[in-house]
Structure formats: structure tokens, C-alpha cells
XYZ file of C-alpha atoms in Angstrom:
661
model
C 185.229 423.327 311.556
C 186.933 425.446 308.941
C 184.926 425.424 305.654
C 187.987 425.050 303.428
C 189.387 422.007 305.175
C 186.517 420.157 306.777
C 188.124 416.684 306.946
C 191.440 418.045 307.920
C 190.133 419.740 311.090
C 187.786 416.978 312.268
C 189.082 415.410 315.461
C 190.138 411.742 315.703
C 190.399 409.369 318.560
C 193.448 406.940 318.834
C 193.403 404.615 321.870
C 191.470 407.131 324.104
C 193.560 410.156 323.027
C 191.913 412.847 321.053
C 193.719 414.528 318.224
C 192.272 417.985 317.615
C 192.826 417.612 313.853
C 194.325 415.254 311.249
C 197.637 417.082 310.956
C 200.744 415.212 312.115
C 204.285 416.615 312.510
C 206.055 413.418 311.699
C 209.303 411.948 312.877
C 212.466 413.272 311.432
C 215.969 413.605 312.811
C 216.301 417.223 314.167
C 219.724 416.226 315.388
C 219.651 418.751 318.206
C 220.674 416.629 321.272
C 223.694 417.556 323.321
C 225.448 414.646 325.096
C 222.550 412.482 323.971
C 219.906 414.578 325.830
C 217.220 416.924 324.449
C 218.068 420.557 324.738
C 216.242 423.950 324.939
C 216.630 423.936 321.206
C 214.657 420.776 321.009
C 211.979 421.821 323.426
C 211.345 425.079 321.715
C 211.374 423.555 318.198
C 208.585 421.005 319.058
C 206.646 423.513 321.298
C 206.356 425.857 318.399
C 204.781 423.305 316.177
C 202.368 422.375 318.936
C 201.501 426.147 319.487
C 201.052 426.230 315.725
C 198.211 423.714 315.865
C 199.581 420.246 314.895
C 197.323 417.467 316.182
C 199.989 414.969 316.904
C 203.809 415.307 317.038
C 206.192 412.413 316.620
C 209.461 413.282 318.183
C 212.691 412.313 316.312
C 213.819 408.728 316.509
C 215.408 407.322 319.620
C 218.073 404.585 318.840
C 217.198 401.447 320.774
C 220.664 400.042 320.926
C 224.299 400.931 320.635
C 224.328 399.401 317.117
C 221.562 401.841 316.062
C 223.329 405.107 316.635
C 223.424 407.026 313.370
C 224.273 410.632 314.098
C 226.474 412.470 316.648
C 223.357 414.101 318.053
C 221.255 410.986 318.481
C 219.523 410.596 321.830
C 221.220 408.312 324.349
C 220.166 404.723 323.994
C 219.640 402.228 326.817
C 219.865 404.942 329.480
C 217.186 405.901 331.952
C 218.863 409.303 332.580
C 217.028 410.557 329.415
C 213.667 410.259 331.191
C 213.541 413.613 333.159
C 214.813 415.479 330.121
C 212.235 413.995 327.779
C 209.585 414.874 330.453
C 210.293 418.494 329.746
C 209.925 418.000 326.080
C 206.682 416.084 326.411
C 205.217 418.825 328.610
C 206.046 421.493 326.045
C 204.145 419.504 323.468
C 201.085 418.345 325.517
C 200.551 421.677 327.289
C 200.098 423.268 323.891
C 197.406 420.789 322.829
C 199.176 418.130 320.802
C 199.522 414.413 321.296
C 203.122 413.441 321.960
C 204.622 410.290 320.366
C 208.298 409.230 319.971
C 209.709 407.197 317.272
C 211.935 404.213 317.996
C 214.411 403.002 315.504
C 217.190 400.609 314.515
C 218.942 400.868 311.170
C 220.204 397.394 311.122
C 222.874 396.956 308.429
C 222.835 400.611 307.522
C 224.772 401.979 310.497
C 227.349 404.664 310.901
C 230.591 403.397 312.433
C 232.004 406.818 312.812
C 229.179 407.588 315.331
C 228.335 404.161 316.793
C 231.772 402.477 317.071
C 229.749 399.254 316.987
C 229.462 396.484 314.409
C 226.328 396.842 312.196
C 223.826 394.266 313.079
C 221.492 392.710 310.461
C 219.547 389.591 309.852
C 221.971 388.090 307.318
C 225.097 390.134 307.282
C 224.491 392.184 304.057
C 226.409 395.453 303.234
C 225.445 398.807 304.668
C 223.907 401.272 302.203
C 224.741 404.090 304.548
C 228.506 403.748 304.736
C 231.060 401.401 303.120
C 230.985 398.785 305.845
C 229.531 395.345 306.069
C 227.335 393.998 308.819
C 227.203 391.158 311.320
C 224.597 388.407 311.005
C 222.694 388.522 314.388
C 222.724 385.609 316.768
C 219.568 384.536 318.571
C 220.721 386.302 321.759
C 221.281 389.527 319.757
C 217.819 389.459 318.247
C 216.318 389.165 321.711
C 218.643 391.962 323.021
C 217.474 394.184 320.129
C 213.771 393.332 320.856
C 214.312 394.236 324.460
C 216.014 397.474 323.389
C 212.797 398.570 321.718
C 210.739 397.538 324.723
C 212.948 399.398 327.247
C 212.939 402.499 325.035
C 209.154 402.380 324.975
C 209.102 402.143 328.705
C 211.281 405.209 329.121
C 208.923 407.056 326.830
C 205.947 406.043 328.988
C 207.774 407.176 332.156
C 208.627 410.490 330.502
C 204.884 411.108 329.680
C 204.709 410.304 325.957
C 201.291 409.161 324.819
C 202.912 406.481 322.670
C 205.641 405.316 320.421
C 206.128 404.734 316.708
C 208.141 401.654 315.765
C 210.151 402.479 312.729
C 209.996 399.712 309.989
C 210.646 402.031 307.090
C 213.537 402.657 304.567
C 214.717 399.024 304.808
C 215.763 399.513 308.435
C 216.162 396.703 311.025
C 212.592 395.653 311.291
C 212.092 395.946 307.467
C 215.241 393.941 306.872
C 213.733 390.951 308.835
C 210.497 391.321 306.776
C 212.192 391.350 303.379
C 213.352 388.053 301.873
C 216.211 389.772 300.012
C 217.838 390.984 303.223
C 216.584 388.168 305.517
C 218.160 384.837 304.306
C 217.999 383.080 307.724
C 216.912 379.471 307.874
C 215.947 379.564 311.666
C 212.677 380.706 313.333
C 213.577 384.289 312.344
C 213.575 383.743 308.500
C 211.799 382.062 305.711
C 208.033 382.066 306.158
C 205.946 385.182 306.696
C 205.333 384.097 310.256
C 209.027 383.750 310.878
C 209.997 387.059 309.131
C 207.488 389.049 311.202
C 208.438 387.356 314.471
C 210.669 390.222 315.592
C 208.122 392.920 314.918
C 205.302 390.851 316.499
C 207.349 390.395 319.609
C 208.336 394.058 319.812
C 204.734 395.171 319.483
C 203.284 392.696 321.940
C 205.862 393.199 324.548
C 205.590 397.072 324.344
C 201.850 396.668 324.962
C 202.455 394.360 327.895
C 204.949 396.806 329.381
C 203.366 400.117 328.637
C 199.631 399.305 329.144
C 196.314 399.496 327.249
C 196.109 403.299 326.858
C 199.518 403.643 325.246
C 199.565 404.392 321.489
C 201.767 402.081 319.368
C 202.352 403.146 315.781
C 204.191 401.616 312.935
C 206.203 403.525 310.256
C 206.658 401.959 306.775
C 207.689 403.053 303.371
C 207.827 401.560 299.934
C 210.320 401.409 297.020
C 208.221 400.194 294.107
C 211.010 400.789 291.565
C 213.485 398.483 293.418
C 212.887 394.712 292.930
C 214.806 393.671 296.019
C 212.458 395.616 298.338
C 209.039 394.523 299.423
C 206.401 395.369 296.960
C 203.104 396.892 298.033
C 201.115 393.738 298.057
C 203.814 392.070 300.189
C 203.914 395.082 302.557
C 200.129 395.180 302.773
C 200.040 391.496 303.822
C 202.479 392.289 306.587
C 200.617 395.328 307.774
C 197.324 393.439 307.587
C 198.852 390.702 309.819
C 199.863 393.112 312.512
C 196.447 394.977 312.274
C 194.442 391.761 312.586
C 196.465 390.789 315.717
C 195.636 394.180 317.251
C 199.343 394.963 317.629
C 199.243 398.623 316.407
C 197.083 401.728 316.459
C 198.276 403.495 313.309
C 200.575 403.086 310.392
C 202.630 405.921 308.820
C 203.316 405.471 305.017
C 206.389 407.173 303.575
C 208.392 406.717 300.328
C 211.888 405.694 299.346
C 214.493 404.026 301.449
C 218.142 402.967 301.569
C 217.830 401.308 298.093
C 215.918 404.270 296.578
C 217.327 407.012 298.728
C 216.224 409.937 296.676
C 212.550 409.423 297.317
C 213.206 409.148 300.995
C 212.887 412.963 301.338
C 211.755 413.930 297.816
C 212.738 417.408 296.449
C 210.725 419.402 294.006
C 211.935 417.134 291.225
C 209.366 414.542 292.278
C 205.594 414.797 292.135
C 203.707 415.771 295.191
C 201.756 413.453 297.572
C 204.214 410.481 297.040
C 203.079 408.741 300.253
C 199.406 408.723 299.354
C 199.583 405.635 297.012
C 200.967 403.430 299.641
C 198.590 404.787 302.233
C 195.600 404.060 299.999
C 196.849 400.520 299.438
C 197.194 399.932 303.222
C 193.920 401.654 303.940
C 192.199 398.855 302.050
C 193.554 396.111 304.301
C 193.487 397.545 307.781
C 190.407 397.397 310.013
C 191.664 398.608 313.467
C 194.426 401.037 312.693
C 194.429 404.625 311.490
C 196.540 405.233 308.380
C 198.848 408.317 308.031
C 200.009 409.486 304.568
C 203.459 410.969 304.610
C 205.970 412.138 302.023
C 205.828 415.286 299.858
C 202.412 416.413 301.184
C 203.334 419.996 301.742
C 200.135 421.893 302.005
C 196.667 421.805 303.638
C 195.105 421.612 300.191
C 197.143 418.480 299.391
C 196.270 417.109 302.766
C 192.533 417.762 302.412
C 192.613 416.164 298.911
C 194.235 413.032 300.158
C 191.833 412.654 303.008
C 188.973 413.388 300.697
C 189.981 410.645 298.421
C 189.815 408.226 301.304
C 193.420 407.316 301.050
C 194.186 407.832 304.776
C 192.876 409.036 308.109
C 195.678 411.575 308.945
C 198.385 413.422 307.004
C 201.962 413.963 308.106
C 203.263 417.309 306.939
C 206.884 417.487 308.020
C 208.803 419.955 305.922
C 205.768 422.112 305.492
C 205.666 422.626 309.292
C 209.416 423.161 309.457
C 208.929 425.915 306.981
C 205.830 427.383 308.903
C 205.270 426.002 312.355
C 201.835 427.682 312.345
C 200.630 425.929 309.219
C 197.870 424.064 311.067
C 196.654 427.156 312.870
C 196.558 429.386 309.742
C 194.709 426.720 307.744
C 192.283 426.246 310.726
C 191.617 430.005 310.769
C 190.807 429.862 307.035
C 193.814 431.782 305.882
C 196.091 429.278 303.984
C 197.398 432.184 301.891
C 199.390 433.278 304.933
C 201.229 430.008 305.163
C 204.913 430.269 304.190
C 205.106 427.363 301.775
C 207.973 424.854 301.823
C 209.958 424.970 298.542
C 211.014 421.263 298.761
C 214.708 422.154 298.432
C 216.097 420.053 301.324
C 218.920 422.472 301.711
C 218.848 423.197 305.411
C 216.657 420.297 306.664
C 218.037 417.154 305.091
C 221.067 419.092 303.771
C 222.250 420.004 307.253
C 221.294 416.643 308.769
C 223.241 414.883 306.088
C 226.292 416.716 307.293
C 225.469 415.836 310.901
C 224.445 419.387 312.040
C 221.060 420.263 313.690
C 218.471 421.127 311.083
C 216.965 424.370 310.050
C 215.077 425.768 306.997
C 216.237 427.848 303.962
C 213.157 430.013 304.035
C 212.404 429.875 307.840
C 215.647 430.600 309.810
C 213.758 430.457 313.111
C 213.721 426.670 312.710
C 216.111 425.372 315.260
C 216.498 428.890 316.801
C 213.079 429.111 318.401
C 214.549 429.154 321.821
C 216.653 432.148 320.866
C 214.152 434.084 318.746
C 211.030 433.242 320.855
C 209.559 430.945 318.252
C 208.481 431.868 314.731
C 206.789 435.020 316.081
C 207.737 438.645 316.546
C 207.193 441.014 319.438
C 205.857 444.426 318.667
C 208.282 447.252 319.320
C 207.519 450.216 321.653
C 209.841 452.488 319.523
C 208.753 452.385 315.828
C 211.404 453.528 313.524
C 211.662 454.608 309.890
C 213.335 451.781 307.976
C 214.610 451.945 304.488
C 215.468 448.554 302.876
C 217.475 448.698 299.559
C 217.170 445.526 297.565
C 214.152 443.065 297.202
C 215.912 439.772 297.174
C 215.592 437.231 299.948
C 217.527 439.280 302.560
C 215.740 442.463 301.755
C 212.305 440.834 301.577
C 212.657 439.178 304.985
C 214.210 442.170 306.598
C 211.310 444.416 305.407
C 208.621 441.873 306.487
C 210.037 441.323 309.950
C 210.629 444.954 310.637
C 207.189 445.893 309.480
C 205.598 443.007 311.570
C 207.397 444.470 314.578
C 205.698 447.860 313.879
C 208.270 449.791 312.139
C 207.547 451.982 309.164
C 209.145 450.410 306.164
C 210.144 451.357 302.636
C 211.395 448.673 300.338
C 213.186 449.894 297.251
C 213.981 447.405 294.430
C 215.891 448.396 291.224
C 214.041 445.745 289.130
C 210.596 445.344 287.829
C 209.775 442.479 290.135
C 210.771 441.372 293.668
C 213.052 438.479 294.260
C 216.508 439.371 292.767
C 218.483 436.375 291.733
C 216.142 434.137 293.716
C 213.441 435.062 291.148
C 215.625 433.707 288.385
C 216.091 430.518 290.269
C 212.236 430.181 290.366
C 212.158 430.383 286.516
C 214.211 427.127 286.237
C 212.402 423.887 285.580
C 210.291 422.500 288.373
C 211.210 425.369 290.830
C 207.963 427.371 290.640
C 207.545 426.857 294.441
C 210.060 429.655 294.685
C 207.700 431.931 292.690
C 204.862 430.893 295.160
C 207.117 432.043 298.022
C 207.848 435.380 296.391
C 204.026 435.767 295.945
C 203.661 435.070 299.634
C 206.088 437.864 300.341
C 204.095 440.298 298.151
C 200.963 439.488 300.016
C 202.637 439.865 303.434
C 204.220 443.159 302.607
C 200.926 444.518 301.356
C 199.118 443.425 304.472
C 201.837 444.913 306.617
C 201.619 448.246 304.826
C 205.172 448.201 303.413
C 205.819 450.918 300.835
C 207.301 448.740 298.013
C 208.891 450.716 295.247
C 209.851 448.885 292.115
C 212.074 450.327 289.250
C 213.708 452.351 291.921
C 217.545 452.479 291.811
C 219.019 454.083 294.896
C 222.260 455.981 295.149
C 223.623 457.152 298.675
C 222.803 460.758 297.792
C 219.136 459.830 297.345
C 218.788 459.116 301.041
C 217.859 462.023 303.509
C 219.450 461.093 306.804
C 216.816 463.264 308.644
C 214.059 461.108 307.168
C 215.382 457.648 307.865
C 216.433 456.001 311.139
C 217.840 452.775 309.736
C 219.044 451.775 306.354
C 219.365 448.044 305.434
C 221.438 447.394 302.345
C 220.489 444.030 300.576
C 221.598 444.856 297.036
C 222.757 441.238 296.299
C 225.578 440.107 294.029
C 226.546 439.925 290.419
C 228.603 437.816 288.044
C 231.817 439.593 287.260
C 231.975 438.440 283.637
C 235.730 437.752 283.827
C 235.416 434.029 283.547
C 237.772 433.667 286.566
C 237.921 430.040 287.662
C 238.902 428.959 291.165
C 240.548 425.901 289.678
C 242.928 428.201 287.625
C 243.730 430.787 290.427
C 246.621 432.640 288.598
C 244.484 433.522 285.591
C 242.407 436.636 286.517
C 240.391 436.559 283.325
C 239.643 433.806 280.851
C 241.459 434.503 277.559
C 239.101 434.932 274.525
C 236.066 436.558 276.219
C 236.359 439.373 273.609
C 235.436 436.841 270.929
C 231.844 437.087 272.119
C 229.123 434.567 272.732
C 229.787 434.424 276.489
C 227.011 434.872 278.935
C 226.381 434.464 282.697
C 223.690 432.193 284.016
C 221.778 435.258 285.315
C 221.690 436.742 281.837
C 220.355 433.520 280.453
C 217.706 433.063 283.064
C 216.672 436.694 282.758
C 216.359 436.308 278.998
C 218.910 438.982 278.432
C 221.063 436.536 276.279
C 220.470 434.379 273.255
C 222.868 431.507 273.303
C 223.547 429.493 270.212
C 222.453 426.074 269.506
C 225.400 424.219 271.241
C 226.052 425.653 274.701
C 229.126 424.942 276.785
C 228.168 425.683 280.382
C 231.034 426.154 282.831
C 229.858 425.197 286.414
C 232.177 425.839 289.317
C 229.416 425.908 291.871
C 227.905 422.515 291.604
C 224.412 423.724 292.610
C 221.111 424.623 291.076
C 222.494 427.977 289.678
C 224.442 426.129 287.010
C 222.618 422.757 286.813
C 219.182 424.366 286.739
C 220.206 426.692 283.949
C 221.534 423.727 282.027
C 218.135 422.087 282.511
C 216.384 425.202 281.262
C 218.646 425.452 278.212
C 218.061 421.836 277.320
C 214.275 422.148 277.672
C 214.455 425.162 275.432
C 216.105 422.992 272.684
C 219.771 423.757 273.148
C 222.485 421.147 272.954
C 224.176 421.490 276.366
C 227.543 420.267 277.598
C 228.456 421.048 281.242
C 232.078 421.310 282.081
C 233.211 421.396 285.656
C 236.348 420.972 287.724
C 234.351 418.765 290.157
C 234.446 414.967 289.970
C 230.734 414.943 289.139
C 227.982 417.266 288.157
C 225.820 418.621 290.977
C 228.457 418.262 293.708
C 226.639 420.669 296.157
C 223.328 419.046 295.463
C 224.510 415.655 296.906
C 223.739 416.868 300.436
C 220.072 417.579 299.489
C 219.539 414.049 297.800
C 218.853 415.912 294.492
C 221.998 415.224 292.488
C 221.124 411.833 291.132
C 217.534 412.581 290.034
C 218.776 415.876 288.590
C 221.449 414.138 286.569
C 218.919 411.619 285.410
C 216.662 414.417 284.185
C 219.480 416.151 282.341
C 220.475 412.818 280.647
C 216.928 412.370 279.441
C 217.252 415.806 277.806
C 220.486 414.975 276.107
C 222.744 417.011 278.286
C 226.424 415.843 278.162
C 229.145 416.623 280.651
C 232.895 416.603 281.172
C 234.169 416.491 284.652
C 237.539 417.498 286.340
C 238.364 420.000 283.650
C 238.601 423.793 283.347
C 238.625 426.120 280.377
C 241.944 427.682 279.408
C 240.685 429.778 276.552
C 237.480 430.633 274.630
C 237.656 431.090 270.865
C 234.090 432.171 269.886
C 233.378 428.744 268.356
C 234.636 426.472 271.158
C 236.965 426.262 274.112
C 240.188 424.395 275.144
C 239.666 422.249 278.146
C 242.444 421.387 280.581
C 242.128 417.840 282.099
C 243.200 418.238 285.775
C 244.071 414.581 286.058
C 246.403 414.293 283.056
C 247.272 417.919 282.087
C 246.013 417.190 278.522
C 244.294 419.930 276.609
C 241.401 419.245 274.188
C 239.336 421.601 271.972
C 235.558 421.292 272.282
C 233.232 423.020 269.755
C 230.400 425.288 271.001
C 228.386 428.246 269.758
C 228.102 429.817 273.192
C 229.654 429.712 276.666
C 227.557 430.263 279.766
C 229.407 430.718 283.099
C 228.281 429.734 286.563
C 231.287 430.960 288.525
C 231.497 432.767 291.987
C 229.644 436.047 292.204
C 230.966 439.304 293.548
C 229.101 441.509 296.111
C 227.192 444.625 295.000
C 228.725 446.545 297.972
C 229.431 449.961 296.478
C 226.520 451.657 298.310
C 227.844 451.338 301.839
C 230.848 453.729 301.595
C 228.630 456.575 300.494
C 226.071 455.874 303.284
C 228.794 455.780 305.909
C 230.119 459.176 304.593
C 226.608 460.648 304.989
C 226.461 459.307 308.559
C 223.405 457.155 307.802
C 223.072 454.208 310.195
C 223.321 451.320 307.726
C 224.068 447.599 307.695
C 224.760 445.103 304.823
C 223.074 441.779 304.732
C 222.873 438.920 302.323
C 224.895 438.650 299.130
C 226.076 442.182 299.216
C 227.973 441.325 302.431
C 229.313 438.214 300.735
C 227.824 436.087 297.948
C 226.554 432.877 299.538
C 223.605 430.444 299.285
C 220.099 431.736 299.855
C 219.509 430.444 303.526
C 222.039 432.881 304.851
C 220.331 435.782 303.163
C 216.968 434.808 304.756
C 218.832 434.452 308.071
C 220.443 437.779 307.952
C 217.196 439.391 306.737
C 215.298 437.918 309.846
C 218.142 438.827 312.199
C 218.321 442.441 310.977
C 214.453 442.840 311.293
C 214.413 441.489 314.807
C 217.351 443.718 315.948
C 215.962 447.013 314.890
């Protein structure tokens, strides 16, 4: 048993099945199905987490009814044709040492008509909090039809070889809607008293046990929304869970956070405190006698997991995004080297961010996520033909290219013009609450040192500095820069903002690098709608500046909406006194303020400010490539110097470049 994590790596028995450790890779919508069936992408994705050491894997939710379909890549519902396909998935998990569970779900009122083409069903016909539709109050026959949907889905799981199922009653989904008096206003045997409101879940559990047998694990997934009065409070939820436990209906309960009424805690970003699911787990741990308790939600690291277990708050810990970011988290922790774990930065950009747009999920810092079947997992194969590789630029693309090339056995030199590694990503890590980025950059420094990469800081490179006879491959990852013209996409015919010569105008990069000293009242022009502008506004406000964001977008943080970070971000800015003006652009800067153009009315208004900070589209630092090509040096551009984009594409191109050498 590892000395650092004795509780985390103690085995646990659940209904005759032995979990090799207390680490769960919990359910989440990977959204990888094709025609409703699991694919090679699915199989390799889950297999990699089993190879990486997870004790139990809960496969993404299976809708149990046509009304429950939520994404275009959901599994087929009510169809036995899924069984042989799931059998392949199950074998990949169990042959690599993990217990295999599948989650079963029904969203109730919160459906997606674009995907289901079915009326939303709910206890009492309340509106959907997923789309703009209403729902249909279920008849008695429809309730029994839904119950049977859960049971038949569990039967298919049993026949496919799963060790059990997890019934989803979290986030105010169907089961939770029946439990909650606010959403269950029925006056028949399915509403009113606690016995009536839990009738559906008790029938689901007892019938699954009857159908699937005594050795089949049955779990329950719940979450809490303590800041929402309409939702069940913890004491009410504890009473319901205690009832199911006393009746012997379940074997474990998973405790998450948030829901459809408090959506932003459902998959919390770095804005929220860590270990969010631990409080609910501790509450339920006090009332259950027969069931294991799993803490889930924002428990990213083995250290966090060991702490929660040590406090007695739970029996197992579900680390989801942490194992998306590093599928081998469990193995590395078990081997006593947690410093080698690639830590999740809680950004949601490619996991929830891609799922929210109905794509299959991936990971900003781990581009192998979702591509395991193409890239042979999150591992690299040693080359039989080592080469001399010269990487220019130490931002995300260059760091990942250097790491992967070195891990494959190539001799790598990494040259960075700055005093520290990270490029503009380092500046992002200096924004409030984003220090997990700095942790990631420290991880890269450790990995490069272990791999023997020759890292050269303060090393600016020109094409003439490279001797073609001493280098086999050059990777150019020089990043991007702000052009300082003030060009705005919303005003395409104006190449440069009038008045920049009046002074007091800075880029967000200059501000975050402390190369600029803005005045007291800062006008921040944000055309990106992401953390680059919003995070800089947050930093300026924390430093005591009076900040007004101006944007052509209809709301601040437009690009953060997909990550479920925009609302808590705006709340944080408001607390700091930040103001904003939307659907406007700047027609001229005067040194003491700017004229704003209202895109809705065409009106122009002057706004006073001491300084203007711009977050507009960057330009690529691509001037090195022509000289390299003239010299005949085999070179390729990756990351922002190929085209300025968001960070995940830099990591992806870095990984791809390193693998292809």
C-alpha cells in the first residue's frame, strides 16, 4: 500500500466485487457514440483509464426512454442491439482490472427536443431548464413505462457483462423531480408524502434487483443545490437516501454538486472551491448503514481524495476531470509519484465545453482524450531512429512537442526567448484563481528535466542561428502577439483605432506581464469574450482599478458560456465593482476617454477613462519560417504562430508534432 495514500489504495468490497482502490472514474457524457452504439473511440477511452489504475469505472449515462435522449451521440435506448457492442466496452474495462458500471438516466422535464423529438415528461408538467420548452405531466401508464425503461436498460447492462448500474437521481433529473415537492405536485400515489414521492425510485431499484440478481451492484447518484430553496435540502435528501439504504435497495451512493437550478456548480470551474462534493458525502455518510458513499465534484487530485477519505466523509472518491486530464492518475499515485500527474486545470473548455456544443469530449491539456484509439492511449512508443530536435518557443505547443519528442527518445533542445516557460499561457496563470495553470507549467518543467531536454531561457533565435548540419527537425512554436492597432472585428473598414497616439493604450498581455501601468479608471475593450479579457479585468479590479468592460457582444464572457463559467465570472466581477457596456465598439480614443458606437441604435457616446486596455485578435509570430525554409531546414509551425487560437489547439498540435517525428 502506498505510504502517501494509504486509504486511497486500500481495496473495497461491494456486493462481492473487489475494487483494487478507492478511485472511481465517475459517469459523464463522453458523447462518443455513433448511431447510438459505443465506438472504438469509446472503448479505448475507458480502457485507458482502467489501464491507468482506476478501481471502478462508471460508463456514461444510457437514456432509458425516448423522452430521455439529451445529446446526438447518446446511446440507443430501449434496444437490445446495444448488448454485443457494450460487451466489447465492458471487456476492455474489466480485463484491465476495473469494476464496470453503467449509469442509467432520465432527465424528466429537462429534455432536448432537437435530439429526442419527443415531449418532455415530468411529474407535474413544469418547464425545462435545459431548453425553452415545457413538459408533459406523466400519466400512470407513462410512469410505469419509465420504470420499466430503467429495468430493461439494467437487464441489457447485465447481459453485456457490466458488474452493475448507477441510477441517476442527480441534478433534478426525473427521479429527483419525483422526490422534490417543488417539482412533484401530484395528488395521486406518486406525490405528496415521502412514501409516495419515493415510490418511483423504490420500484426501479427493487425491480432491477429482481431482474439482475443478488450479485449485481446497484448505485444511486445524487447531488445537492443548497443555495436554491426549490431544491431538496441536505436533511431532506439524507432522509430519502436513508430510506433506500434501510430497505437494502442500493449498494452505494455518489454525491455531486449543482443541478439544473444551480447549473454552474454541476461541473465547477476553478472559480469554485475544491472538494465541493465532500460536504454532501459527509452528510449522507452519517445516515447510511449498508451503502458505500462516493464523494464526487471538484476532487481533482489524489491528495484531495486522501484528505476526504481521511476525514471519514466517504468510502470512495470519484475523480472525473482529473482522470480525463491524466488517465494514469491512479497508477502514478499508487507508485508514489503524484508529482508526475498532469493536473486538471478545471477550465471545462474541452470536456464540458465540447459536450455543451454536442461534440465528443476531449481535454485542453491532454489532447489524447478521445483520441486514444488513434494515438495508442496516453502513452508514447520509443523511436528506433532518434533525431536531433530543436523546438523554438516554450508556450503550450512548444512544451508539449518537446516533452513528447523527448519521451519518444529524441534529443531535444527547447529555446525560449523569455525568462520563464509558458508564453502567453503563463500570463493566463497570473490571473485571479488560475494558479492551476502555473502548477501545470511546473509539471512541464519537471518532466522536461527528467527527460533530459536542454531548456534554454533568454534565448532568442533567428533563422541564421540554426546550423542545418546539427539539427534534423525544427519545430517553430513562437506564439502570437497583440498588433497594437486597436483593430476591431465589429468595425472591419477601420484598420487602426483613431487616437492611439494619445497614449494610455495597452494590450492585455502588457498588463498581465506588468509591462504597463494603467490609470485608475480603465476601459477594457474585449472582442474575444474569454478569459484573456475577462480575467485581465478581474486582475485589474483586484488591484484597485475602476474597470469598465466594453464589448460588441450581447453579454460579457460570451465564449465562457460553453464552459459554465460566464455567470460566476460576472458575479465575481460585479462584487469587485466592474461595470460593462455591451453591443458597442470604440470609434476613437482621446487619451482621457473614448467614443462608443452603439450597434443597435447607431448612437455615439463619450466615456471617460484614464487608460484603454485591448483584448482583440492576436497576430501570429510567423516571421521565422521563411528564413528556415531558405536555409533548407526541415521545419514545421505549430500553435499560435500557425494561427492564433485557443490553448487546446496548441497542446494538440504539440502532441501531434512530437508523435510524428
